[in-house]
């Protein structure tokens, strides 16, 4: 029998993108010093699993224009890359298959949101059940919308994260200080960042570009108690950093709570959280160019990207619909083949507590709050106050009006004092809330709020108007060639009230609480803006206005 001749293309070529990358990184002399061997961290069983599942997924989704994907699997205990799929088909020139998509800069969409909330936990801005507003909001010239074009009103921080609501994320990002989200990404060595002013608050929604490798390092840090760890592609690369004593990018408490929040994210196929748990998050970039899912399960960090290398968009490139199904196919297959050593212990940090808070407000329950929920809490960091949403009001049964004094015709009724913008959302959703009565001016003593309630102090200022736009600490730039007004908005709790707006000492407009007032400053400079109601209650803040050509 004549010998069978094999072509070079018949030789085994496993993990081609990673092989190419390692060969490029080693000179001929370096290879010679290693006897021509490079010991990669790839596990071929895992590599074959990922390549097979990506190929099947692309074949099954080709009818909707899904033709390419990249995947990376990282051992979270060592930082070693166990499998890497740079493209769906290395030999397919029509998709630029030899490009390693794990090294390409892409918009991460909402996959950065866990780090916004992790930083906010560390900075004492919230705990998982803190109530945030998902309502129309302006942050300077930036007015973010949600992916579905809707607003849900009050929502817990945990639900805002797992449901990927944009407005709460931008609000939380706007309050981050030392570090801001931008400073955090800089510290984690995200390369080629433009200036912080270039991105503004759009950074929270994926305004900057990261590689899958950079995003993988962030999730690896999250799964390593908040301690950064480098990725490793070679066994000879030295010991993994990021062990005990290494500096934290997030505190252990913040990393622990963020993972607990992400664990509650429901799978797209079952409608329930994964069991065993998977802490995961999706992302979709502007123009439907990139669909992401990143997460942590067992011993691994897994990242999945679906899109086109030429950045052409496709309405099918949505994180939850395109990347998440492939993500969970990989998770399920690895577990079914017993290729995951099992769940890693997630010890409860000593400085994390579990407490009950009022479900509607996220604050400590007052005597009028009936429904409570548990939340994770960091003593000395997490915000804490007694709820003032539910308040007991003295009502004169003869008139039906609030009264300042007790008496034989006085009864107590409990009302929810929602801000103006949220009451409007409740009405639009067909769930109107009972409107509290106007509270009288109890100048002769007494209080319409029942004594013992957290709101009974007549000196309390929480019933004042609350300015929501403009936001504090932002410089507003007015372009002279195309000037746009600055929108002013303030909320009040209880019943709607008319508000009068002043810039320094000049009246600039009036309108109902929650209503936008368009302000066009005549000259640049520093202004004190005040919103005052008819009873003299007020809120104020300073803004800086710049004019540019």
PDB file of C-alpha atoms in Angstrom, residues 17 20 115-116 164 215 255 280 320 365-366 388 416 421 466 479 484 536 541:
ATOM      1  CA  UNK A  17      -5.851  31.865  18.215  1.00  0.00           C
ATOM      2  CA  UNK A  20      -0.792  32.225  17.272  1.00  0.00           C
ATOM      3  CA  UNK A 115     -18.459  47.526  39.269  1.00  0.00           C
ATOM      4  CA  UNK A 116     -20.534  50.710  39.554  1.00  0.00           C
ATOM      5  CA  UNK A 164     -29.911  46.362  33.837  1.00  0.00           C
ATOM      6  CA  UNK A 215     -13.118  42.663  31.033  1.00  0.00           C
ATOM      7  CA  UNK A 255     -17.151  42.045  46.133  1.00  0.00           C
ATOM      8  CA  UNK A 280     -23.689  36.893  35.582  1.00  0.00           C
ATOM      9  CA  UNK A 320     -29.762  38.502  26.796  1.00  0.00           C
ATOM     10  CA  UNK A 365     -38.653  50.136  59.199  1.00  0.00           C
ATOM     11  CA  UNK A 366     -40.539  52.721  61.193  1.00  0.00           C
ATOM     12  CA  UNK A 388     -40.128  58.180  56.269  1.00  0.00           C
ATOM     13  CA  UNK A 416     -47.217  56.722  51.500  1.00  0.00           C
ATOM     14  CA  UNK A 421     -42.072  61.945  39.626  1.00  0.00           C
ATOM     15  CA  UNK A 466     -35.756  68.159  46.336  1.00  0.00           C
ATOM     16  CA  UNK A 479     -22.824  75.766  22.730  1.00  0.00           C
ATOM     17  CA  UNK A 484     -29.953  74.113  24.377  1.00  0.00           C
ATOM     18  CA  UNK A 536     -41.212  79.039  51.779  1.00  0.00           C
ATOM     19  CA  UNK A 541     -27.612  74.066  44.664  1.00  0.00           C
TER      20      UNK A 541
END
